[in-house]
Amino acid sequence: MAVDSLLLRPLSPQLRLLSPTASSRGFCSQLQYHKKCNTIDKSWKETVAGCHTNKHMGLRIERFTRSNGWRHLNATSEHSLEPEPEAYTFMKLWNILLSSLNVFYRFSRPHTVIGTALSIVSVSVLSIEKFADFSQPFFTGLLQALISALFMNIYIVGLNQLFDIEIDKVNKPTLPLASGEYSFRTGAAIVSVFAIMSFGIGWVVGSWPLLWALFVSFILGTAYSINLPFFRWKRFAVLAAMCILAVRAVIVQLAFFLHIQTFVFRRPASFSKPLIFATAFMTFFSIVIALFKDIPDVEGDRIFGIRSFSVRLGQKPVFWTCVCLLEMAYAVAIVAGATSTCLWSKFPTVLGHAVLALILWNNARSVSLTSKAAITSFYMLIWKLFYAEYLLIPLIR
């Protein structure tokens, strides 16, 4: 037969890749070609259908296409052209890991995580009185505060997403719970685990200022979001603003400073000029964040009965109120820096706050209040100014 004679001839270099050993010649006596298939040319671009089932070798060849090349080749012999199973498994696991980390990254609301981390580091540095204070106990105490506070931060933002799923489908559809990447049960498990770990670290450390910071943040964060009678304070503009102000302006400044000052350094509690300045300035900033965060979310808040200031007063009045409050805060900071007796403190604080005030004003004038993307981008700029302020606060003296 023509096919048998073909198999007895020396194989072309292309077909030799698919050939079994010499002892298996004639193994494909029942080979059938599809009517539309041609032989392989030198460029391997023609279509081939080979032996779909082979009792001796288990060789299966499927269609070769111009776009895909060999789409599937499966053989039980040593000549299989499939990727190595170990490499394939590793790449698959790696891609799954990256995807999972990306989803969790978005769930954790990274701009709030960065803000919490910078604020704790900055306030902790205020307790440094001499260079020798940069010691192992200081860095240990700082790490304990950071980890426990970041875990509590993830609990708070995660809990808010759990009870805002329908709202976020309108306002923030890319968040994991709103998009369906996390189920409600998965989200509940994550926030529960992080709350337990946060309190667990605080309890093991044994610092009362740290424990109080975690406890008050837990209570306010829960009352802000949870949908129970007398709670879900985010529905009420003043209560919502007070929750954010209490955590960002008071608890972070005072409790974490006292954690380092009294628990780590074993010094008496004191309220220095830098600490008072940080608390006062962040009071302004926290009010701005509490007001501005609702400006991009007017549509969903109005649908679901969240009576924010932006819903009640309109986006434009709230927007310019926030800008003016921050400019006032920067003006006070410039005066505070100018009255400092330390030259190394005077110039960076005056110049730094002047630059930040100018950046804020220039960007505010160009924002289109009819564009949600533009408002959201400006909100992220406010968070960046928030980060920058915590870099300047340790220089206040």
Short mmCIF file of C-alpha atoms in Angstrom, two decimals:
data_model
loop_
_atom_site.label_atom_id
_atom_site.label_comp_id
_atom_site.label_asym_id
_atom_site.label_seq_id
_atom_site.Cartn_x
_atom_site.Cartn_y
_atom_site.Cartn_z
CA MET A 1 0.00 0.00 0.00
CA ALA A 2 1.07 3.59 -0.64
CA VAL A 3 0.90 4.39 3.06
CA ASP A 4 3.02 1.37 4.01
CA SER A 5 5.64 2.31 1.47
CA LEU A 6 5.69 5.81 2.88
CA LEU A 7 6.41 4.50 6.36
CA LEU A 8 9.31 2.33 5.15
CA ARG A 9 11.11 5.26 3.61
CA PRO A 10 13.57 7.41 5.59
CA LEU A 11 11.62 10.06 7.41
CA SER A 12 11.96 13.71 6.63
CA PRO A 13 13.45 15.86 9.41
CA GLN A 14 10.01 17.22 10.20
CA LEU A 15 8.33 13.84 10.55
CA ARG A 16 11.25 12.33 12.45
CA LEU A 17 10.11 14.36 15.48
CA LEU A 18 6.88 12.43 15.49
CA SER A 19 8.36 8.99 14.71
CA PRO A 20 8.55 6.17 17.24
CA THR A 21 11.64 3.96 17.41
CA ALA A 22 12.67 1.74 14.54
CA SER A 23 11.22 -1.32 16.21
CA SER A 24 7.77 0.20 15.95
CA ARG A 25 7.68 0.50 12.16
CA GLY A 26 4.34 -0.34 10.68
CA PHE A 27 2.60 0.61 13.89
CA CYS A 28 0.14 2.75 12.04
CA SER A 29 -1.28 0.26 9.59
CA GLN A 30 -4.73 1.71 10.11
CA LEU A 31 -3.64 5.36 9.62
CA GLN A 32 -6.26 7.45 7.86
CA TYR A 33 -5.89 10.93 6.49
CA HIS A 34 -8.60 13.49 6.57
CA LYS A 35 -9.74 14.42 3.08
CA LYS A 36 -8.72 18.08 3.56
CA CYS A 37 -5.28 17.38 5.04
CA ASN A 38 -2.03 17.71 3.07
CA THR A 39 1.50 16.62 3.79
CA ILE A 40 3.81 18.82 5.84
CA ASP A 41 5.90 21.18 3.75
CA LYS A 42 9.26 22.57 4.72
CA SER A 43 7.78 25.54 6.57
CA TRP A 44 5.41 23.40 8.68
CA LYS A 45 2.52 25.64 7.70
CA GLU A 46 0.23 23.10 6.02
CA THR A 47 -2.55 21.24 7.84
CA VAL A 48 -2.00 17.72 9.03
CA ALA A 49 -4.15 15.16 10.72
CA GLY A 50 -2.21 12.22 11.99
CA CYS A 51 -2.98 9.07 13.78
CA HIS A 52 -5.77 9.98 16.21
CA THR A 53 -5.48 6.75 18.11
CA ASN A 54 -2.54 4.39 18.24
CA LYS A 55 -2.61 1.21 20.21
CA HIS A 56 1.18 0.92 20.40
CA MET A 57 2.30 4.44 21.26
CA GLY A 58 -0.84 6.34 22.33
CA LEU A 59 0.12 9.07 19.84
CA ARG A 60 -2.51 11.72 19.09
CA ILE A 61 -1.97 14.60 16.70
CA GLU A 62 -4.42 17.39 16.08
CA ARG A 63 -4.65 20.12 13.50
CA PHE A 64 -1.72 22.41 12.75
CA THR A 65 -2.80 25.97 12.03
CA ARG A 66 -0.91 29.01 10.83
CA SER A 67 -1.81 31.01 13.93
CA ASN A 68 -1.43 28.42 16.65
CA GLY A 69 1.26 26.06 15.37
CA TRP A 70 0.94 22.58 16.88
CA ARG A 71 -2.11 23.05 19.03
CA HIS A 72 -1.92 19.73 20.78
CA LEU A 73 0.48 16.84 20.76
CA ASN A 74 0.07 14.07 23.28
CA ALA A 75 2.22 10.98 23.33
CA THR A 76 3.06 8.41 25.93
CA SER A 77 6.48 7.93 24.38
CA GLU A 78 9.62 9.92 25.23
CA HIS A 79 9.09 12.09 22.16
CA SER A 80 6.23 14.17 23.61
CA LEU A 81 6.46 17.83 22.68
CA GLU A 82 4.31 18.99 25.63
CA PRO A 83 5.83 21.40 28.19
CA GLU A 84 7.46 19.81 31.17
CA PRO A 85 4.73 19.13 33.79
CA GLU A 86 6.82 20.65 36.58
CA ALA A 87 7.39 23.92 34.70
CA TYR A 88 3.74 24.15 33.70
CA THR A 89 2.57 23.54 37.26
CA PHE A 90 4.98 26.16 38.63
CA MET A 91 3.85 28.81 36.15
CA LYS A 92 0.21 28.04 36.84
CA LEU A 93 0.72 28.35 40.60
CA TRP A 94 2.73 31.55 40.12
CA ASN A 95 -0.04 33.15 38.05
CA ILE A 96 -2.65 32.13 40.62
CA LEU A 97 -0.53 33.66 43.40
CA LEU A 98 -0.08 36.95 41.52
CA SER A 99 -3.79 37.13 40.76
CA SER A 100 -4.70 36.48 44.41
CA LEU A 101 -2.27 39.14 45.64
CA ASN A 102 -3.70 41.65 43.18
CA VAL A 103 -7.24 41.03 44.42
CA PHE A 104 -6.18 41.33 48.07
CA TYR A 105 -4.21 44.48 47.27
CA ARG A 106 -7.37 46.15 45.95
CA PHE A 107 -9.42 44.81 48.87
CA SER A 108 -7.01 46.36 51.40
CA ARG A 109 -7.48 49.89 49.92
CA PRO A 110 -3.71 50.57 49.67
CA HIS A 111 -3.95 54.36 49.90
CA THR A 112 -5.30 53.99 53.44
CA VAL A 113 -2.65 51.40 54.34
CA ILE A 114 0.14 53.73 53.19
CA GLY A 115 -1.40 56.62 55.11
CA THR A 116 -1.63 54.57 58.31
CA ALA A 117 1.94 53.33 58.02
CA LEU A 118 3.42 56.77 57.37
CA SER A 119 1.43 58.39 60.17
CA ILE A 120 2.55 55.85 62.77
CA VAL A 121 6.21 56.11 61.75
CA SER A 122 6.08 59.91 61.73
CA VAL A 123 4.37 60.22 65.11
CA SER A 124 6.70 57.65 66.65
CA VAL A 125 9.72 59.68 65.55
CA LEU A 126 8.34 62.65 67.51
CA SER A 127 9.23 60.78 70.70
CA ILE A 128 12.92 60.73 69.75
CA GLU A 129 14.90 63.09 71.98
CA LYS A 130 18.47 62.05 71.12
CA PHE A 131 20.19 59.97 68.50
CA ALA A 132 20.67 57.09 70.95
CA ASP A 133 16.88 56.67 71.03
CA PHE A 134 17.13 55.04 67.60
CA SER A 135 17.67 51.70 69.26
CA GLN A 136 16.48 48.12 69.05
CA PRO A 137 13.60 48.68 71.54
CA PHE A 138 12.38 51.65 69.48
CA PHE A 139 12.30 49.72 66.21
CA THR A 140 10.71 46.71 67.91
CA GLY A 141 7.98 48.87 69.43
CA LEU A 142 7.45 50.64 66.10
CA LEU A 143 7.11 47.32 64.26
CA GLN A 144 4.60 46.05 66.83
CA ALA A 145 2.50 49.18 66.41
CA LEU A 146 2.73 49.08 62.62
CA ILE A 147 1.67 45.48 62.15
CA SER A 148 -1.21 45.58 64.59
CA ALA A 149 -2.49 48.90 63.22
CA LEU A 150 -2.26 47.79 59.59
CA PHE A 151 -4.21 44.63 60.42
CA MET A 152 -6.88 46.77 62.06
CA ASN A 153 -6.88 49.06 59.03
CA ILE A 154 -7.62 46.09 56.75
CA TYR A 155 -10.43 45.02 59.08
CA ILE A 156 -12.03 48.48 58.92
CA VAL A 157 -11.85 48.98 55.15
CA GLY A 158 -12.87 45.36 54.56
CA LEU A 159 -15.89 45.63 56.83
CA ASN A 160 -16.98 48.77 55.02
CA GLN A 161 -16.87 46.88 51.70
CA LEU A 162 -18.89 44.00 53.15
CA PHE A 163 -21.81 46.30 53.90
CA ASP A 164 -21.38 48.47 50.79
CA ILE A 165 -21.47 45.79 48.10
CA GLU A 166 -24.53 47.16 46.31
CA ILE A 167 -23.33 50.76 46.64
CA ASP A 168 -19.87 49.85 45.38
CA LYS A 169 -21.38 48.20 42.30
CA VAL A 170 -22.32 51.75 41.34
CA ASN A 171 -19.48 53.80 42.88
CA LYS A 172 -16.49 51.42 42.87
CA PRO A 173 -17.30 48.40 40.68
CA THR A 174 -13.66 47.22 40.54
CA LEU A 175 -13.48 46.40 44.25
CA PRO A 176 -13.28 42.62 44.82
CA LEU A 177 -16.62 42.20 46.60
CA ALA A 178 -18.50 44.44 44.17
CA SER A 179 -16.94 42.71 41.15
CA GLY A 180 -17.59 39.20 42.52
CA GLU A 181 -13.90 38.25 42.83
CA TYR A 182 -14.52 37.74 46.55
CA SER A 183 -17.69 36.22 47.92
CA PHE A 184 -19.32 37.69 51.01
CA ARG A 185 -18.11 34.68 53.02
CA THR A 186 -14.53 35.17 51.86
CA GLY A 187 -14.62 38.86 52.74
CA ALA A 188 -16.10 38.12 56.16
CA ALA A 189 -13.40 35.51 56.84
CA ILE A 190 -10.62 37.94 55.88
CA VAL A 191 -11.83 40.80 58.08
CA SER A 192 -12.42 38.44 61.03
CA VAL A 193 -8.93 36.96 60.80
CA PHE A 194 -7.27 40.38 60.57
CA ALA A 195 -9.23 41.75 63.53
CA ILE A 196 -8.24 38.74 65.65
CA MET A 197 -4.58 39.03 64.61
CA SER A 198 -4.55 42.76 65.38
CA PHE A 199 -5.91 42.30 68.89
CA GLY A 200 -3.69 39.26 69.38
CA ILE A 201 -0.55 41.27 68.68
CA GLY A 202 -1.72 44.10 70.92
CA TRP A 203 -2.45 41.68 73.75
CA VAL A 204 0.91 39.91 73.45
CA VAL A 205 2.80 43.22 73.37
CA GLY A 206 0.95 44.41 76.47
CA SER A 207 1.04 48.13 75.70
CA TRP A 208 -2.07 49.86 77.01
CA PRO A 209 -1.83 52.85 74.64
CA LEU A 210 -1.59 50.42 71.72
CA LEU A 211 -4.50 48.30 72.95
CA TRP A 212 -6.68 51.37 73.42
CA ALA A 213 -5.82 52.61 69.94
CA LEU A 214 -6.82 49.28 68.43
CA PHE A 215 -9.99 49.00 70.53
CA VAL A 216 -11.30 52.51 69.80
CA SER A 217 -10.47 52.13 66.09
CA PHE A 218 -12.35 48.81 66.07
CA ILE A 219 -15.44 50.31 67.74
CA LEU A 220 -15.57 53.39 65.52
CA GLY A 221 -14.80 51.46 62.34
CA THR A 222 -17.53 48.93 63.14
CA ALA A 223 -20.10 51.57 64.07
CA TYR A 224 -19.29 53.47 60.87
CA SER A 225 -20.06 50.54 58.54
CA ILE A 226 -22.16 47.79 60.14
CA ASN A 227 -25.84 47.79 59.21
CA LEU A 228 -27.49 47.36 62.60
CA PRO A 229 -29.93 49.51 64.56
CA PHE A 230 -28.27 52.69 65.91
CA PHE A 231 -25.16 51.99 63.83
CA ARG A 232 -24.02 52.51 60.23
CA TRP A 233 -23.00 56.03 61.12
CA LYS A 234 -21.77 56.69 57.61
CA ARG A 235 -25.41 57.48 56.73
CA PHE A 236 -25.11 60.64 58.81
CA ALA A 237 -22.64 63.23 57.56
CA VAL A 238 -21.55 64.62 60.93
CA LEU A 239 -21.16 61.22 62.62
CA ALA A 240 -19.22 59.88 59.63
CA ALA A 241 -16.83 62.83 59.73
CA MET A 242 -16.38 62.47 63.50
CA CYS A 243 -15.41 58.80 63.14
CA ILE A 244 -12.70 59.57 60.62
CA LEU A 245 -11.50 62.61 62.58
CA ALA A 246 -11.28 60.65 65.83
CA VAL A 247 -9.15 57.91 64.31
CA ARG A 248 -6.92 59.88 61.92
CA ALA A 249 -6.48 63.07 63.96
CA VAL A 250 -6.60 61.97 67.59
CA ILE A 251 -5.99 58.27 68.08
CA VAL A 252 -3.13 57.95 65.62
CA GLN A 253 -1.33 61.02 66.94
CA LEU A 254 -1.78 60.51 70.68
CA ALA A 255 -2.05 56.77 71.23
CA PHE A 256 0.90 55.72 69.06
CA PHE A 257 3.05 58.54 70.41
CA LEU A 258 2.26 57.40 73.97
CA HIS A 259 2.99 53.80 72.99
CA ILE A 260 6.57 54.74 72.14
CA GLN A 261 6.97 57.40 74.84
CA THR A 262 5.59 55.51 77.83
CA PHE A 263 5.75 51.83 76.93
CA VAL A 264 8.96 51.64 74.89
CA PHE A 265 11.06 54.43 76.41
CA ARG A 266 9.41 54.27 79.87
CA ARG A 267 9.19 58.05 80.02
CA PRO A 268 6.34 60.09 81.50
CA ALA A 269 3.62 61.19 79.13
CA SER A 270 4.19 64.65 77.68
CA PHE A 271 2.59 66.69 74.94
CA SER A 272 5.25 68.55 73.02
CA LYS A 273 4.83 71.33 70.44
CA PRO A 274 5.35 68.92 67.50
CA LEU A 275 2.66 66.56 68.84
CA ILE A 276 0.16 69.38 69.37
CA PHE A 277 0.89 70.69 65.87
CA ALA A 278 0.47 67.23 64.34
CA THR A 279 -2.87 66.72 66.10
CA ALA A 280 -4.21 70.14 65.10
CA PHE A 281 -3.05 69.92 61.50
CA MET A 282 -4.39 66.40 61.01
CA THR A 283 -7.73 67.50 62.42
CA PHE A 284 -8.07 69.77 59.39
CA PHE A 285 -6.81 67.07 57.08
CA SER A 286 -9.13 64.42 58.50
CA ILE A 287 -12.15 66.69 58.03
CA VAL A 288 -11.11 67.24 54.43
CA ILE A 289 -10.72 63.51 53.78
CA ALA A 290 -14.06 62.78 55.47
CA LEU A 291 -15.81 65.36 53.28
CA PHE A 292 -14.00 64.77 50.02
CA LYS A 293 -14.22 60.99 49.92
CA ASP A 294 -17.97 61.26 49.25
CA ILE A 295 -17.71 63.70 46.33
CA PRO A 296 -16.99 61.01 43.68
CA ASP A 297 -19.65 58.71 45.20
CA VAL A 298 -22.66 61.00 44.97
CA GLU A 299 -24.54 58.82 42.49
CA GLY A 300 -24.49 55.63 44.53
CA ASP A 301 -24.93 57.41 47.88
CA ARG A 302 -28.03 59.20 46.62
CA ILE A 303 -29.56 55.93 45.35
CA PHE A 304 -28.97 54.09 48.63
CA GLY A 305 -29.90 56.88 51.04
CA ILE A 306 -26.44 57.90 52.28
CA ARG A 307 -26.98 61.55 53.26
CA SER A 308 -23.41 62.79 52.87
CA PHE A 309 -22.59 66.50 52.67
CA SER A 310 -21.96 66.07 48.94
CA VAL A 311 -25.47 64.67 48.46
CA ARG A 312 -27.11 67.35 50.62
CA LEU A 313 -25.10 70.43 49.59
CA GLY A 314 -23.74 69.50 46.18
CA GLN A 315 -20.29 68.59 44.93
CA LYS A 316 -18.99 72.08 44.14
CA PRO A 317 -19.53 73.68 47.60
CA VAL A 318 -17.99 70.67 49.36
CA PHE A 319 -15.06 70.59 46.92
CA TRP A 320 -14.08 74.22 47.51
CA THR A 321 -14.70 73.94 51.25
CA CYS A 322 -12.14 71.13 51.36
CA VAL A 323 -9.62 73.10 49.33
CA CYS A 324 -10.00 76.19 51.53
CA LEU A 325 -9.66 74.19 54.74
CA LEU A 326 -6.42 72.65 53.54
CA GLU A 327 -5.04 76.00 52.40
CA MET A 328 -5.83 77.42 55.86
CA ALA A 329 -4.01 74.50 57.46
CA TYR A 330 -0.97 75.09 55.26
CA ALA A 331 -0.99 78.78 56.18
CA VAL A 332 -0.95 77.89 59.90
CA ALA A 333 1.86 75.39 59.27
CA ILE A 334 3.93 78.05 57.50
CA VAL A 335 3.51 80.40 60.47
CA ALA A 336 4.43 77.62 62.90
CA GLY A 337 7.55 76.86 60.92
CA ALA A 338 8.52 80.54 60.67
CA THR A 339 8.33 80.96 64.47
CA SER A 340 10.64 78.02 65.12
CA THR A 341 13.98 78.84 66.74
CA CYS A 342 15.72 75.98 64.92
CA LEU A 343 17.06 76.93 61.49
CA TRP A 344 17.12 73.28 60.34
CA SER A 345 13.39 73.18 61.17
CA LYS A 346 12.39 76.66 59.95
CA PHE A 347 13.38 76.47 56.29
CA PRO A 348 12.15 72.99 55.33
CA THR A 349 8.80 73.39 57.09
CA VAL A 350 8.09 76.84 55.62
CA LEU A 351 9.24 75.94 52.13
CA GLY A 352 7.66 72.47 52.22
CA HIS A 353 4.22 73.68 53.25
CA ALA A 354 4.34 76.54 50.76
CA VAL A 355 5.08 74.11 47.94
CA LEU A 356 2.28 71.75 49.02
CA ALA A 357 -0.20 74.65 49.21
CA LEU A 358 0.76 75.74 45.71
CA ILE A 359 0.38 72.20 44.32
CA LEU A 360 -3.07 71.93 45.90
CA TRP A 361 -4.29 75.25 44.49
CA ASN A 362 -2.97 74.71 40.96
CA ASN A 363 -4.56 71.28 40.72
CA ALA A 364 -7.86 72.41 42.25
CA ARG A 365 -8.35 75.09 39.59
CA SER A 366 -8.11 72.56 36.77
CA VAL A 367 -10.50 69.92 38.14
CA SER A 368 -13.69 69.31 36.20
CA LEU A 369 -16.43 68.62 38.72
CA THR A 370 -18.52 66.95 36.03
CA SER A 371 -15.91 64.21 35.57
CA LYS A 372 -15.87 61.44 38.16
CA ALA A 373 -12.40 60.38 36.99
CA ALA A 374 -11.04 63.91 37.53
CA ILE A 375 -12.57 64.15 41.01
CA THR A 376 -11.22 60.73 41.97
CA SER A 377 -7.77 61.69 40.71
CA PHE A 378 -7.85 64.86 42.82
CA TYR A 379 -8.94 62.80 45.85
CA MET A 380 -5.86 60.62 45.36
CA LEU A 381 -3.79 63.83 45.21
CA ILE A 382 -5.15 64.78 48.63
CA TRP A 383 -3.93 61.44 49.98
CA LYS A 384 -0.49 62.14 48.49
CA LEU A 385 -0.46 65.52 50.24
CA PHE A 386 -1.46 63.63 53.39
CA TYR A 387 1.60 61.39 52.97
CA ALA A 388 3.86 64.40 52.35
CA GLU A 389 2.66 66.11 55.52
CA TYR A 390 3.77 63.18 57.64
CA LEU A 391 7.24 63.57 56.14
CA LEU A 392 7.29 67.21 57.32
CA ILE A 393 5.78 66.72 60.79
CA PRO A 394 8.96 65.25 62.37
CA LEU A 395 10.80 68.43 61.33
CA ILE A 396 8.50 70.66 63.42
CA ARG A 397 10.38 71.87 66.48
#
